[in-house]
mmCIF file of C-alpha atoms in Angstrom:
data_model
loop_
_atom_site.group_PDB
_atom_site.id
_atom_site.type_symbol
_atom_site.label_atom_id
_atom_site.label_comp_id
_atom_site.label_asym_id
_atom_site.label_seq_id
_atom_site.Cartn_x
_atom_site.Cartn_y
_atom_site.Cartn_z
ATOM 1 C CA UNK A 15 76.454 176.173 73.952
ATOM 2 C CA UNK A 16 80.379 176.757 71.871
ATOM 3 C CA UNK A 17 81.521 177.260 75.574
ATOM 4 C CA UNK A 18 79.757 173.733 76.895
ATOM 5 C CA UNK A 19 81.045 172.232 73.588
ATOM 6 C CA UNK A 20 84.806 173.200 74.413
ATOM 7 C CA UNK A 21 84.729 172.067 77.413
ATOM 8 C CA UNK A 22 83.627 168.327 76.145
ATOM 9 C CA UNK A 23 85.941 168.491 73.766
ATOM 10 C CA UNK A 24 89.034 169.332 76.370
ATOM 11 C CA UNK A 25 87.581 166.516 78.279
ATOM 12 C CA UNK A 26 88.003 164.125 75.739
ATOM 13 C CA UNK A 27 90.916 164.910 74.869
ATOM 14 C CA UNK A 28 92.551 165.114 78.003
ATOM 15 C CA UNK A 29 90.748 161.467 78.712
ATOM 16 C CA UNK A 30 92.683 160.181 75.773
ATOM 17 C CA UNK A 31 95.749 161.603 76.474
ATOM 18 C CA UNK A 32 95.560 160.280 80.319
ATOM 19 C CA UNK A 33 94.691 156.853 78.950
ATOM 20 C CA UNK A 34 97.431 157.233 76.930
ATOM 21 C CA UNK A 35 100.016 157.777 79.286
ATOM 22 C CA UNK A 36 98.464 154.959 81.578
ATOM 23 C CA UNK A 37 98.776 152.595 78.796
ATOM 24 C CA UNK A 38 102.488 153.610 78.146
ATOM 25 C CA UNK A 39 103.591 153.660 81.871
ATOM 26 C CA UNK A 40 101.925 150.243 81.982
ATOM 27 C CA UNK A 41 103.783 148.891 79.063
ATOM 28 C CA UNK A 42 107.290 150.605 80.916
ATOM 29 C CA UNK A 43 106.397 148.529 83.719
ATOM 30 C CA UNK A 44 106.129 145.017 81.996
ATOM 31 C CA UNK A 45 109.154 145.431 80.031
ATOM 32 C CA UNK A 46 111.371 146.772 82.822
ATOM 33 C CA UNK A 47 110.075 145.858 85.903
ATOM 34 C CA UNK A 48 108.146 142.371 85.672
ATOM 35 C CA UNK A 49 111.224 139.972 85.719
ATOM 36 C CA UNK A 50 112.382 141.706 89.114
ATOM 37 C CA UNK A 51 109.101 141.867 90.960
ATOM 38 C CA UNK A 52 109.353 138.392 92.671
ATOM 39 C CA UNK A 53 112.972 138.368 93.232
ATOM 40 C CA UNK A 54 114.299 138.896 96.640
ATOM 41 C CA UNK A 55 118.037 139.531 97.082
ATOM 42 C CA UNK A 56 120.015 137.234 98.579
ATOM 43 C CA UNK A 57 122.479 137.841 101.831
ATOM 44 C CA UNK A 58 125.710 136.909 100.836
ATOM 45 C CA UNK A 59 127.882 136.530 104.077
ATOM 46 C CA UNK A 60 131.551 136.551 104.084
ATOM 47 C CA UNK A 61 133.483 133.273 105.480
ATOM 48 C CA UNK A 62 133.734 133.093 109.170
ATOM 49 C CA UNK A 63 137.234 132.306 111.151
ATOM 50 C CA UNK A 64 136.554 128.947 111.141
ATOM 51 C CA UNK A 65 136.048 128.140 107.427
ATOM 52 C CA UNK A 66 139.270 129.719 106.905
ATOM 53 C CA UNK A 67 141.207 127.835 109.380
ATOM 54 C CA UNK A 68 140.206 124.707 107.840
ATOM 55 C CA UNK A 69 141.654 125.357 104.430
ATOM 56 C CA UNK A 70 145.266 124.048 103.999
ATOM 57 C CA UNK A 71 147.884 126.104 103.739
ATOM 58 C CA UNK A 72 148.194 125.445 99.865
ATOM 59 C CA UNK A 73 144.419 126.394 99.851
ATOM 60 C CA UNK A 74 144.670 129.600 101.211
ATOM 61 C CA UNK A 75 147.724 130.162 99.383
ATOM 62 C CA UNK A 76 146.038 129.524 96.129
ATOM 63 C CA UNK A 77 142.523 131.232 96.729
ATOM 64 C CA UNK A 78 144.843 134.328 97.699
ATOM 65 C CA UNK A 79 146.444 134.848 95.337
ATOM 66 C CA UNK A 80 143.601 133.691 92.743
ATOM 67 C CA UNK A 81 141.022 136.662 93.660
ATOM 68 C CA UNK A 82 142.773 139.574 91.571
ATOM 69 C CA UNK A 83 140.340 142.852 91.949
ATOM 70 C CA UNK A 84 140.422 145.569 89.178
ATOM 71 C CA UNK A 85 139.436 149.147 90.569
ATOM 72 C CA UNK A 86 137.522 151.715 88.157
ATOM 73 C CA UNK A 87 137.073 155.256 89.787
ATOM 74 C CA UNK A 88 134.445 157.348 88.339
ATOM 75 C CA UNK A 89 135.772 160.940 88.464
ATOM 76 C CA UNK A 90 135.306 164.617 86.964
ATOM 77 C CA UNK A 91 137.273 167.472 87.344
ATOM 78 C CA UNK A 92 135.316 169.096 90.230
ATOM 79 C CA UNK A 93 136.346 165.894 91.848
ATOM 80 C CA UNK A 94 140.417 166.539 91.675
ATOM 81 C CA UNK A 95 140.599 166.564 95.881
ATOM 82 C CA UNK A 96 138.759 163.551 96.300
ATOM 83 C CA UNK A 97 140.755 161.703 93.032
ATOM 84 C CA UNK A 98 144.207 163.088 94.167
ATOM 85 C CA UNK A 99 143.265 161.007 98.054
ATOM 86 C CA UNK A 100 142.226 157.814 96.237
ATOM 87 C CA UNK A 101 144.900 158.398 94.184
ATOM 88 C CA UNK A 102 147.205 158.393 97.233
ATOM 89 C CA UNK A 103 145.199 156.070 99.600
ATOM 90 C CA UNK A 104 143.561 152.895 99.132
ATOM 91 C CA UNK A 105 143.681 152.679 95.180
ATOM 92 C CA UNK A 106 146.907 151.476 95.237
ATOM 93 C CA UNK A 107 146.404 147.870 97.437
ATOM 94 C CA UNK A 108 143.914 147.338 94.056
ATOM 95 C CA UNK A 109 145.481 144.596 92.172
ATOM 96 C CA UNK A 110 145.201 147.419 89.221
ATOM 97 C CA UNK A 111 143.785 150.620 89.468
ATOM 98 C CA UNK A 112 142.276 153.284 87.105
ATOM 99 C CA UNK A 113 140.382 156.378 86.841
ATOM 100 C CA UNK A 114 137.826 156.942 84.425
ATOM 101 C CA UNK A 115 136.847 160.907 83.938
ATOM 102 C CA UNK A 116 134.488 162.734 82.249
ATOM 103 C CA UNK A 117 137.070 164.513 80.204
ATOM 104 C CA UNK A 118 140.656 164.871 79.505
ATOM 105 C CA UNK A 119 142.344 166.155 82.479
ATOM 106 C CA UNK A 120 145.956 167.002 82.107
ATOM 107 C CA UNK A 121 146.671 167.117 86.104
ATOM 108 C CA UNK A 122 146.128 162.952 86.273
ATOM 109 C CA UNK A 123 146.635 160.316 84.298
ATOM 110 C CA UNK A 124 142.736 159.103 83.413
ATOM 111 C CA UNK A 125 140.946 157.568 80.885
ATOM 112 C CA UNK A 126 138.492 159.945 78.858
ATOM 113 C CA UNK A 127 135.001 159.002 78.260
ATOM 114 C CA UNK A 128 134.018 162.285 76.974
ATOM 115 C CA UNK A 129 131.314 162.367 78.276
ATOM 116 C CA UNK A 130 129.256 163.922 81.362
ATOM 117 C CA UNK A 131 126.507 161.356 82.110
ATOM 118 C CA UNK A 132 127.305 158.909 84.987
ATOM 119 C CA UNK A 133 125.440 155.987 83.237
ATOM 120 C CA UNK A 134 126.774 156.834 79.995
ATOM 121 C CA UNK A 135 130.161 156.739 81.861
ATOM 122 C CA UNK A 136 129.992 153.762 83.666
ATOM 123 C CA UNK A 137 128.646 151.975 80.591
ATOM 124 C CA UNK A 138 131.676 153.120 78.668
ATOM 125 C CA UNK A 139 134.157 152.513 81.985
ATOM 126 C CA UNK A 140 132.605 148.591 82.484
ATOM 127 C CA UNK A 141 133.047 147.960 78.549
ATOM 128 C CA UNK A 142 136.733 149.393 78.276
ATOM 129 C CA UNK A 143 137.553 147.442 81.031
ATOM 130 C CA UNK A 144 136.296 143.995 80.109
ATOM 131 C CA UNK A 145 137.570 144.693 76.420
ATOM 132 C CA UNK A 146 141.308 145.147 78.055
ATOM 133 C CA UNK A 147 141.349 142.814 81.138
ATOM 134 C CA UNK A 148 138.922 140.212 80.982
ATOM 135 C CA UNK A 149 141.744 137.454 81.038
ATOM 136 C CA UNK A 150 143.538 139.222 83.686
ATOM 137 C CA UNK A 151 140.923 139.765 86.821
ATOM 138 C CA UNK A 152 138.160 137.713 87.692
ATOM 139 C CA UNK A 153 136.600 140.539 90.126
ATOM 140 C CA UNK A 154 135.794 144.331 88.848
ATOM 141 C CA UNK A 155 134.621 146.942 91.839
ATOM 142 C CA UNK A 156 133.365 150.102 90.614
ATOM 143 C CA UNK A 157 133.614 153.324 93.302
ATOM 144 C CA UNK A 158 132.911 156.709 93.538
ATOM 145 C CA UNK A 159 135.821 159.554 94.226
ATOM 146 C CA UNK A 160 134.360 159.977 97.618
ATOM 147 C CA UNK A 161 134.326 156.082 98.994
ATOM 148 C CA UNK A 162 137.177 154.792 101.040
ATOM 149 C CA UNK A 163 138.003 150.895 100.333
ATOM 150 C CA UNK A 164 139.300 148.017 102.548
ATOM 151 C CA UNK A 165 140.603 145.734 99.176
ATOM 152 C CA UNK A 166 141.902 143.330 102.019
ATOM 153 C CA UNK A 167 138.512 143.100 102.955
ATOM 154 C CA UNK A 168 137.484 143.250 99.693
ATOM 155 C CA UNK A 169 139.098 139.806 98.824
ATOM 156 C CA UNK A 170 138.532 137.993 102.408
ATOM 157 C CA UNK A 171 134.783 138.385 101.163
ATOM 158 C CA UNK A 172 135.207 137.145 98.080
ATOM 159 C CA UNK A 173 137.562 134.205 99.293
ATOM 160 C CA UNK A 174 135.711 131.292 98.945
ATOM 161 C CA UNK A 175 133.007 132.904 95.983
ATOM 162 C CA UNK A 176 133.241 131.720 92.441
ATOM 163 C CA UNK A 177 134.024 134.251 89.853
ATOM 164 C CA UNK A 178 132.640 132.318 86.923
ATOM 165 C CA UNK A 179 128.860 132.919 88.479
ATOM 166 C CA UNK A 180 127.181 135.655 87.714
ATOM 167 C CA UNK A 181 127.559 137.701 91.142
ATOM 168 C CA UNK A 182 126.442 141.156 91.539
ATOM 169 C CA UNK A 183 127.479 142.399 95.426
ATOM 170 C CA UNK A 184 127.096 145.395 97.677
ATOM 171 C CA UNK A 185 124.900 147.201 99.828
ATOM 172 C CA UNK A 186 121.289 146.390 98.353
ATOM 173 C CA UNK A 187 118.473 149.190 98.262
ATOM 174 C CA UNK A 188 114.889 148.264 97.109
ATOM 175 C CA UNK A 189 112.900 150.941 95.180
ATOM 176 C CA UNK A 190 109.671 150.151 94.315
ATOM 177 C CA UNK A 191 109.936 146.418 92.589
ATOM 178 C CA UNK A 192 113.639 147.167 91.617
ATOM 179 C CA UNK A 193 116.007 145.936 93.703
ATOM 180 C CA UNK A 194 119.994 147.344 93.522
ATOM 181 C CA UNK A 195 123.129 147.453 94.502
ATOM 182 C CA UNK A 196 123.506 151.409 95.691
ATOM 183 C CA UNK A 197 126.314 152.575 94.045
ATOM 184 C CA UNK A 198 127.813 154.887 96.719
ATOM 185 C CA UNK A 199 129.047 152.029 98.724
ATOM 186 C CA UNK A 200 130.630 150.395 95.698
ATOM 187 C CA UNK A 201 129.587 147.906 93.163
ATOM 188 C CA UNK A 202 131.421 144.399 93.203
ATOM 189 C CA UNK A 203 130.752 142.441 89.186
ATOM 190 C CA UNK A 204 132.385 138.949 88.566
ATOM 191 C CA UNK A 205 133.768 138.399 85.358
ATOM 192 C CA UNK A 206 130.936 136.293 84.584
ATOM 193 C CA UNK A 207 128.175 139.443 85.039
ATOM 194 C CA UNK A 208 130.880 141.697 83.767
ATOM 195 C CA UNK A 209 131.041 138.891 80.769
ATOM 196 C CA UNK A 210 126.721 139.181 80.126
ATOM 197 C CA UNK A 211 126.556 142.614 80.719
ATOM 198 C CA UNK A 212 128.403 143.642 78.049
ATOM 199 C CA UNK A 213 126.458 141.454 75.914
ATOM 200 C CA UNK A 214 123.158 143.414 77.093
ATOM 201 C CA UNK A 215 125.003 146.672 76.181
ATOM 202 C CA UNK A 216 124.656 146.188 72.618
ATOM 203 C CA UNK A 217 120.806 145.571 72.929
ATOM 204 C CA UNK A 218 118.943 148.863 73.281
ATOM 205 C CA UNK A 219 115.694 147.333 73.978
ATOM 206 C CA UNK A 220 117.033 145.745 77.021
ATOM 207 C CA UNK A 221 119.767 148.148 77.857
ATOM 208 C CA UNK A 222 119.638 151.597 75.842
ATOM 209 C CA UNK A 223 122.477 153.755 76.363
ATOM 210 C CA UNK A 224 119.976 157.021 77.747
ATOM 211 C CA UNK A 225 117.113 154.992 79.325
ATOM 212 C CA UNK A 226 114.141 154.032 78.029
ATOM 213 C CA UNK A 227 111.910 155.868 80.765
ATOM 214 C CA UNK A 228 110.064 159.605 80.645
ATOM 215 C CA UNK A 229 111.606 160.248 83.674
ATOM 216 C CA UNK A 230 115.882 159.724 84.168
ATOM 217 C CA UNK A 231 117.119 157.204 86.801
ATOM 218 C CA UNK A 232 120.048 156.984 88.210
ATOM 219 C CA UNK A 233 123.106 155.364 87.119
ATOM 220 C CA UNK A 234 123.081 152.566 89.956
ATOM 221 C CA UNK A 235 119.543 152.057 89.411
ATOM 222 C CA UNK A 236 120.063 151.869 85.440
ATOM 223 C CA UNK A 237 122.844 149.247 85.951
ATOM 224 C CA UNK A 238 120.114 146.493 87.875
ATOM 225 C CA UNK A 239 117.551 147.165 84.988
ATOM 226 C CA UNK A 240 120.101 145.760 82.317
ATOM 227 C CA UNK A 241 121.405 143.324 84.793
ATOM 228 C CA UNK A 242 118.220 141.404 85.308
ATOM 229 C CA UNK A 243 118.555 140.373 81.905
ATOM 230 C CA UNK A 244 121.890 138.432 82.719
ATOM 231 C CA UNK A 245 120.434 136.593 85.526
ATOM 232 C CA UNK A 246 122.754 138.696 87.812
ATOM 233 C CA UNK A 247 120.510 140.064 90.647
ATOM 234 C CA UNK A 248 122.269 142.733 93.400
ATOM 235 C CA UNK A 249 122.985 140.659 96.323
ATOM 236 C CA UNK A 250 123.615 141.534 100.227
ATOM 237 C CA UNK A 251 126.902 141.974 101.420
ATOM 238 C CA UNK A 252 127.274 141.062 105.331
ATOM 239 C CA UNK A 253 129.968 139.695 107.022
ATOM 240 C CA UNK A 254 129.230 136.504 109.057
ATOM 241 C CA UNK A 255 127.364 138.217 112.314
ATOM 242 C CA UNK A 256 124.827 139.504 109.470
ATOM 243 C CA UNK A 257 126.372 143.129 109.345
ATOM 244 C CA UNK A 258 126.909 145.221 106.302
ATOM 245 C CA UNK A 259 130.211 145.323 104.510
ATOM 246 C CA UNK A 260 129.694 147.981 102.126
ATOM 247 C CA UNK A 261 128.527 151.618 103.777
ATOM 248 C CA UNK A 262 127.169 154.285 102.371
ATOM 249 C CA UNK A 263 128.101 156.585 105.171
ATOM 250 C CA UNK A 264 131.284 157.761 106.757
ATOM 251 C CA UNK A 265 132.440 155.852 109.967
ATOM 252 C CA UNK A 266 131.509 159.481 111.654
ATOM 253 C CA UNK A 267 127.919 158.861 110.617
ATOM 254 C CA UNK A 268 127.892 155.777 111.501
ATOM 255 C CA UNK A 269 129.457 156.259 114.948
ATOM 256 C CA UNK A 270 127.054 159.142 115.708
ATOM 257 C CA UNK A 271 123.578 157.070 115.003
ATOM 258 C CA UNK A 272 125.032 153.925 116.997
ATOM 259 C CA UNK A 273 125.632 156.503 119.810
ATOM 260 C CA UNK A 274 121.917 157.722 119.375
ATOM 261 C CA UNK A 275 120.425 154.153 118.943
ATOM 262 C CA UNK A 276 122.853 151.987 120.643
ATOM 263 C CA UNK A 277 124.790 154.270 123.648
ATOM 264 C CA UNK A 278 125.593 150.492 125.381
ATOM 265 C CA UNK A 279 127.043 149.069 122.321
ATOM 266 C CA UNK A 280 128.639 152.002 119.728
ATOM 267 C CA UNK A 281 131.419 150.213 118.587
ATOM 268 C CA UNK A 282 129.261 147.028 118.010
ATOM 269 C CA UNK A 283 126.255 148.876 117.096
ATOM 270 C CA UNK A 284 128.450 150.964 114.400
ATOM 271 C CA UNK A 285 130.281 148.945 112.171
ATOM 272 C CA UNK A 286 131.421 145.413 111.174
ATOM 273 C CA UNK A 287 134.888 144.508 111.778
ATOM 274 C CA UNK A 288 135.231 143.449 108.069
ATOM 275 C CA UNK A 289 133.769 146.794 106.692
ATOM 276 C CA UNK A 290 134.774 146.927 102.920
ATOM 277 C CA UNK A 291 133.800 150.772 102.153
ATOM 278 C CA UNK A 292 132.554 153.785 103.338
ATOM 279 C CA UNK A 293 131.434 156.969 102.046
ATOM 280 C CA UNK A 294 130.737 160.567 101.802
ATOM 281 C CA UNK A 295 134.450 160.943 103.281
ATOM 282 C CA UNK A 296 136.631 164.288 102.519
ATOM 283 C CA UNK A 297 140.165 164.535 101.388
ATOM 284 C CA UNK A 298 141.643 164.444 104.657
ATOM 285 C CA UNK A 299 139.555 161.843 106.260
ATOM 286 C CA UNK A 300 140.713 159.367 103.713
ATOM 287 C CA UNK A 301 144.262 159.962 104.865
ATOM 288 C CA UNK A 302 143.335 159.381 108.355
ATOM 289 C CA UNK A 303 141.617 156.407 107.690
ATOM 290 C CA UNK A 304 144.537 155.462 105.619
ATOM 291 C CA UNK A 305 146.712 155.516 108.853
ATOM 292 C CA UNK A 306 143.988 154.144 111.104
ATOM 293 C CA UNK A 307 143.616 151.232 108.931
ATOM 294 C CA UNK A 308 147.307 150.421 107.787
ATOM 295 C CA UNK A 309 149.565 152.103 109.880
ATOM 296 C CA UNK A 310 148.096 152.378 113.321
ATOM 297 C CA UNK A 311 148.953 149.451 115.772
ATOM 298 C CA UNK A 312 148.307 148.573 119.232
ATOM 299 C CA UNK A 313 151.429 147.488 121.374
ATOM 300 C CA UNK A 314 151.211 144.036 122.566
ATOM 301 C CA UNK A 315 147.768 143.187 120.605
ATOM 302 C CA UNK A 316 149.118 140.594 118.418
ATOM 303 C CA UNK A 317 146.905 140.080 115.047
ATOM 304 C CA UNK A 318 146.787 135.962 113.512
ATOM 305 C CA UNK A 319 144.985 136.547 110.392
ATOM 306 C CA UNK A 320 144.835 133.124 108.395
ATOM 307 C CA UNK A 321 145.407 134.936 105.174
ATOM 308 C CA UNK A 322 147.598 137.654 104.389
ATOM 309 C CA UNK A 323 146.764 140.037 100.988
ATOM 310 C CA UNK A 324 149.782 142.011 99.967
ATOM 311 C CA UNK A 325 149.257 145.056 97.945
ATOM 312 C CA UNK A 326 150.439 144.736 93.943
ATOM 313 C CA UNK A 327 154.658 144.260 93.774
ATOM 314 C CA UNK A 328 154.757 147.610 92.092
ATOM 315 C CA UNK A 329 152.758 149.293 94.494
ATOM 316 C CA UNK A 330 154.470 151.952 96.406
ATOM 317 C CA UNK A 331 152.077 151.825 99.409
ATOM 318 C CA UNK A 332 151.631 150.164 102.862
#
């Protein structure tokens, strides 16, 4: 009879502590979750030949030199390879560049955030740099220490977008009902969503600094939560064929499945000709791709871009 009676009473309690958690995983979902549910992202295509050939030369003149992009590098100190490349490479055609580390590290000039946790870090990194340059760029692209960048590219995409609108841009990954920007292939903010989400920052209900879930998500995943509140949903980058722009693979990734899915087509099936980032590269392969994308030319191929985007005057690179 004691032993039927502790069993009912385990029941019960384990009954009220499931209904619990049901209740409180149900009231996660409405607050974080409902607003994105319907929402599809859009594909944002870059301009086409065509629309650029039409612009005057003033107006090409003037939208070139008007899209100015500010780089923030996420690093820590297991990272130094990997910062001391970006460092070297393709930082330095960003209209400004800077690294934001975990800690002080005496080997490279960085900005502290003392602190380990990537969201807590790129909370810190987005509000230091709209505090300091929000009257100097209108475009802020986040990366990790192990994505190459085209910022050419880059600001070709963003040519003909307005900076004052709340765009949030890059290669889009749906999980679940949230949909985001994955941030491996880069993250591309406006200065308007840059502008709101630094408002959200200082609301924890909407945007607390550790999460507000039993379980941890990840920093890219973190970022769309408190960006649905701005009105800023993560958006498709493609160029105008419909092909991704920002890659979350290396090129040798990407080369090998086109050669397993597309053996006809692999340099069509791999990449787009306006490719804006790839990752997952090492040290050296940035330095190669450094050379294949600056330095290497083919004798007697003669390039007419409409637009030309010079690296910064102080810049000591290609």
């Amino acid at each position: 009879m004691i032993s039927e009676s502790t069993s009912f009473v385990k029941g019960v309690l384990l009954g009220g502590i499931f209904c619990v958690l049901v209740t409180f995983l149900g009231h996660i979902k409405t607050g974080y979750w409902t607003k994105v549910r319907h929402h599809e992202h859009h594909h944002i295509q870059a301009p086409n030949q065509e629309d650029v050939s039409n612009l005057s030369e003033v107006e090409r003149v003037e939208l070139s030199q008007s899209i100015r992009v500010y780089c923030i590098i996420l690093v820590k100190p297991k990272d130094l390879g990997h910062w001391a490349a970006v460092k070297e490479t393709w930082s330095k055609h960003c209209d400004k560049a800077e690294f934001y580390s975990s800690e002080n590290v005496k080997v490279f000039d960085s900005i502290a955030l003392n602190t380990d946790d990537m969201w807590a870090m790129m909370r810190k990194a987005y509000k230091l740099a709209y505090d300091h340059y929000k009257d100097e760029y209108n475009w802020f692209f986040l990366a990790h220490p192990t994505t190459f960048a085209i910022i050419e590219n880059l600001k070709y995409f963003l040519l003909k977008k307005d900076s004052s609108q709340p765009f949030y841009i890059g290669h889009t990954v749906k999980s679940g009902d949230l949909e985001y920007v994955d941030g491996e292939g880069g993250i591309v903010l406006s200065i308007e969503s840059l502008r709101r989400l630094s408002k959200v920052f200082e609301d924890p209900d909407k945007c607390p600094e550790q999460g507000g879930m039993i379980w941890k998500l990840s920093e890219d995943k973190q970022l769309a939560v408190c960006l649905k509140y701005t009105g800023a949903f993560a958006e498709n980058a493609e160029d105008s064929e419909g092909k991704d722009v920002f890659n979350t693979k290396s090129v040798g990734s990407l080369i090998k499945e086109a050669m397993s899915n597309h053996p006809q087509q692999v340099v069509e099936g791999c990449c787009s000709d306006m490719a804006i980032t790839f990752n997952g590269l090492a040290p050296n392969h940035m330095h190669v791709m450094m050379y294949g994308v600056y330095r290497l030319r083919a004798y007697g191929h003669d390039f007419n871009d409409a637009l030309i985007f010079l690296p910064p005057a102080d810049s000591d690179n290609d």
